[in-house]
Amino acid sequence: MRIGVLALQGAFIEHEKKLLECGAEAFEIRQRRDMARSFDGLILPGGESTVMGKLLQELELMKPIRQSIQDGTPVMGTCAGLILLAEHISGEDTVHIGTMGITAKRNAYGRQLGSFHTNAPFKGIGEIPMTFIRAPFIESITKAESLAEVDGKIIAARQENQLALAFHPELEQSAAVHEYFLSM
Ligand code: GLN
């Protein structure tokens, strides 16, 4: 199985390592021509969603990625990647890829709790460790299904071929979330 990892900015190398650990192949998507390769899934990593959104636009990657997701390619967006997938961003006019029926609230955990670690149950996997770094949460859902909550906030959701996570599974020892994604 070959997975394209968006490698413009942010935590993409950690995702590549996890994919290799799971026996999958990873390649980096840095420019438009990388989208011409054949692949079975896409990962949109954490980082800064405003910067990634701008680069996606400038490099003419936004449309081909959106199209590929709409055509059914499995995609996993983590943290900033969740924001890229969201149809709405709370309090902002920006929309990036916008294929997933969720509203994301950016930097939703205030300054003091900007980063934290916890364990919570994830539907279909069980209890897993979760690291949040200036994370968003999912404020509301129109089409997707909630897969996990922390303190009453939705922090993971799935809509058919799309998986969005507010936390960083690539930073954990466990590869359970990557295995889950590869099973999609
Ligand atoms: N705060 C970042 C944003 O709004 C997301 C943080 C992350 O991906 N770790 O895009």
Short mmCIF file of C-alpha atoms and ligand atoms in Angstrom, two decimals:
data_model
loop_
_atom_site.label_atom_id
_atom_site.label_comp_id
_atom_site.label_asym_id
_atom_site.label_seq_id
_atom_site.Cartn_x
_atom_site.Cartn_y
_atom_site.Cartn_z
CA MET A 1 0.00 0.00 0.00
CA ARG A 2 1.36 3.43 -0.90
CA ILE A 3 0.39 6.61 0.99
CA GLY A 4 1.12 10.16 -0.12
CA VAL A 5 2.04 12.44 2.78
CA LEU A 6 1.63 16.17 2.26
CA ALA A 7 5.12 17.47 2.98
CA LEU A 8 4.91 21.25 2.65
CA GLN A 9 5.33 22.04 6.33
CA GLY A 10 4.81 20.53 9.77
CA ALA A 11 4.99 17.01 11.20
CA PHE A 12 5.14 14.88 8.05
CA ILE A 13 8.29 12.82 8.76
CA GLU A 14 6.73 11.26 11.86
CA HIS A 15 3.79 10.07 9.75
CA GLU A 16 6.15 8.54 7.20
CA LYS A 17 7.93 6.61 9.97
CA LYS A 18 4.64 5.29 11.31
CA LEU A 19 3.56 4.16 7.83
CA LEU A 20 6.83 2.27 7.34
CA GLU A 21 6.36 0.70 10.78
CA CYS A 22 2.97 -0.55 9.58
CA GLY A 23 4.51 -2.05 6.45
CA ALA A 24 3.13 0.61 4.08
CA GLU A 25 5.09 2.74 1.64
CA ALA A 26 5.20 6.52 2.04
CA PHE A 27 6.05 9.23 -0.46
CA GLU A 28 6.05 12.99 -0.09
CA ILE A 29 3.69 15.29 -1.90
CA ARG A 30 5.51 18.58 -2.40
CA GLN A 31 4.37 19.72 -5.81
CA ARG A 32 1.61 19.21 -8.29
CA ARG A 33 3.35 16.54 -10.30
CA ASP A 34 3.58 14.32 -7.19
CA MET A 35 -0.19 13.91 -7.42
CA ALA A 36 0.27 12.12 -10.75
CA ARG A 37 1.77 9.10 -8.94
CA SER A 38 -0.54 6.30 -7.99
CA PHE A 39 -1.39 6.01 -4.31
CA ASP A 40 -3.91 4.37 -2.01
CA GLY A 41 -4.32 7.11 0.56
CA LEU A 42 -3.32 10.59 1.67
CA ILE A 43 -2.14 12.05 4.97
CA LEU A 44 -2.46 15.76 5.79
CA PRO A 45 -0.16 16.35 8.78
CA GLY A 46 -0.16 18.79 11.67
CA GLY A 47 1.55 22.14 11.36
CA GLU A 48 0.03 25.54 10.69
CA SER A 49 -3.16 25.32 8.67
CA THR A 50 -3.02 28.91 7.41
CA VAL A 51 0.48 28.39 6.01
CA MET A 52 -0.39 25.01 4.54
CA GLY A 53 -3.57 26.41 2.99
CA LYS A 54 -1.58 29.19 1.34
CA LEU A 55 1.05 26.80 0.01
CA LEU A 56 -1.60 24.38 -1.28
CA GLN A 57 -3.08 27.27 -3.24
CA GLU A 58 0.23 28.62 -4.56
CA LEU A 59 1.50 25.21 -5.60
CA GLU A 60 -1.84 24.38 -7.26
CA LEU A 61 -2.26 21.36 -5.04
CA MET A 62 -5.60 22.34 -3.49
CA LYS A 63 -7.81 21.28 -6.40
CA PRO A 64 -6.15 17.95 -7.22
CA ILE A 65 -6.16 16.94 -3.55
CA ARG A 66 -9.81 17.96 -3.14
CA GLN A 67 -10.72 16.05 -6.29
CA SER A 68 -8.86 12.94 -5.18
CA ILE A 69 -10.71 12.96 -1.83
CA GLN A 70 -14.04 13.51 -3.57
CA ASP A 71 -13.21 10.58 -5.83
CA GLY A 72 -12.92 8.41 -2.71
CA THR A 73 -9.21 8.34 -1.84
CA PRO A 74 -8.90 7.62 1.90
CA VAL A 75 -7.46 10.62 3.74
CA MET A 76 -6.32 11.18 7.31
CA GLY A 77 -5.95 14.77 8.52
CA THR A 78 -4.29 15.34 11.89
CA CYS A 79 -4.55 18.63 13.77
CA ALA A 80 -3.88 21.28 11.07
CA GLY A 81 -4.87 18.52 8.62
CA LEU A 82 -8.29 18.34 10.33
CA ILE A 83 -8.64 22.10 9.79
CA LEU A 84 -7.74 21.71 6.10
CA LEU A 85 -10.49 19.10 5.68
CA ALA A 86 -13.21 21.02 7.53
CA GLU A 87 -16.09 22.50 5.55
CA HIS A 88 -16.20 25.38 8.06
CA ILE A 89 -13.72 27.00 10.42
CA SER A 90 -15.38 28.62 13.38
CA GLY A 91 -15.13 32.44 13.33
CA GLU A 92 -13.16 32.50 10.07
CA ASP A 93 -14.13 32.83 6.42
CA THR A 94 -11.33 30.65 5.19
CA VAL A 95 -12.02 27.23 3.74
CA HIS A 96 -9.17 25.08 2.55
CA ILE A 97 -9.92 21.63 1.15
CA GLY A 98 -13.34 21.71 2.79
CA THR A 99 -14.52 18.20 1.91
CA MET A 100 -15.65 17.09 5.36
CA GLY A 101 -18.93 17.99 7.04
CA ILE A 102 -17.42 19.36 10.24
CA THR A 103 -16.81 22.79 11.78
CA ALA A 104 -13.32 23.09 13.25
CA LYS A 105 -12.44 25.49 16.02
CA ARG A 106 -8.76 26.43 15.76
CA ASN A 107 -6.44 26.81 18.76
CA ALA A 108 -9.41 25.76 20.83
CA TYR A 109 -7.68 24.97 24.10
CA GLY A 110 -6.54 28.39 25.28
CA ARG A 111 -3.00 29.38 26.05
CA GLN A 112 -2.28 27.49 29.23
CA LEU A 113 -3.65 24.22 27.99
CA GLY A 114 -2.19 24.74 24.53
CA SER A 115 -0.50 21.35 24.68
CA PHE A 116 -1.48 18.33 26.73
CA HIS A 117 -1.51 14.57 26.79
CA THR A 118 -4.38 12.27 27.74
CA ASN A 119 -5.92 8.84 27.13
CA ALA A 120 -9.40 8.40 25.73
CA PRO A 121 -11.49 5.74 24.01
CA PHE A 122 -11.51 5.80 20.21
CA LYS A 123 -14.40 4.04 18.50
CA GLY A 124 -13.17 0.90 16.72
CA ILE A 125 -9.76 0.90 18.46
CA GLY A 126 -10.25 1.25 22.22
CA GLU A 127 -8.43 3.48 24.69
CA ILE A 128 -5.39 5.21 23.14
CA PRO A 129 -2.89 7.91 24.15
CA MET A 130 -3.45 11.32 22.58
CA THR A 131 -1.15 14.33 22.35
CA PHE A 132 -2.68 17.72 21.60
CA ILE A 133 -0.53 20.63 20.39
CA ARG A 134 -2.33 23.95 19.96
CA ALA A 135 -5.08 21.72 18.75
CA PRO A 136 -8.47 22.37 17.23
CA PHE A 137 -11.60 20.51 18.24
CA ILE A 138 -14.67 19.73 16.20
CA GLU A 139 -17.32 22.21 17.22
CA SER A 140 -20.11 20.62 15.21
CA ILE A 141 -20.75 17.91 12.69
CA THR A 142 -23.11 17.87 9.74
CA LYS A 143 -22.21 14.66 7.95
CA ALA A 144 -19.41 12.90 9.79
CA GLU A 145 -19.55 10.44 12.69
CA SER A 146 -17.83 11.26 15.97
CA LEU A 147 -15.17 8.68 16.93
CA ALA A 148 -13.75 10.18 20.11
CA GLU A 149 -14.36 12.88 22.71
CA VAL A 150 -12.21 14.46 25.38
CA ASP A 151 -13.91 16.59 28.05
CA GLY A 152 -17.13 16.60 26.07
CA LYS A 153 -15.45 17.92 22.90
CA ILE A 154 -15.33 15.90 19.69
CA ILE A 155 -11.70 15.36 18.75
CA ALA A 156 -11.98 12.67 16.05
CA ALA A 157 -14.49 12.01 13.30
CA ARG A 158 -14.96 9.97 10.17
CA GLN A 159 -17.00 10.60 7.08
CA GLU A 160 -16.69 7.62 4.74
CA ASN A 161 -13.14 7.88 3.29
CA GLN A 162 -12.20 10.85 5.48
CA LEU A 163 -10.68 10.64 8.95
CA ALA A 164 -9.99 13.79 10.97
CA LEU A 165 -8.12 13.87 14.28
CA ALA A 166 -7.37 16.84 16.53
CA PHE A 167 -4.44 14.99 18.14
CA HIS A 168 -1.11 13.64 16.84
CA PRO A 169 -1.10 9.83 16.54
CA GLU A 170 2.27 10.02 14.75
CA LEU A 171 3.91 11.07 18.03
CA GLU A 172 2.79 8.01 20.01
CA GLN A 173 4.50 4.66 20.35
CA SER A 174 1.31 2.94 19.33
CA ALA A 175 0.61 2.63 15.61
CA ALA A 176 -3.06 1.79 16.24
CA VAL A 177 -4.49 4.87 14.53
CA HIS A 178 -2.29 4.42 11.44
CA GLU A 179 -3.36 0.77 11.28
CA TYR A 180 -6.98 1.93 11.49
CA PHE A 181 -6.38 4.40 8.65
CA LEU A 182 -4.64 1.77 6.50
CA SER A 183 -7.65 -0.52 7.02
CA MET A 184 -9.77 2.19 5.38
N1 GLN B 1 -2.72 25.59 15.66
C1 GLN B 1 -2.52 25.02 14.37
C2 GLN B 1 -3.48 25.59 13.33
O1 GLN B 1 -4.36 26.30 13.67
C3 GLN B 1 -2.67 23.51 14.42
C4 GLN B 1 -1.64 22.94 15.36
C5 GLN B 1 -1.09 21.59 14.95
O2 GLN B 1 -1.28 21.12 13.83
N2 GLN B 1 -0.37 20.98 15.86
O3 GLN B 1 -3.35 25.32 12.18
#
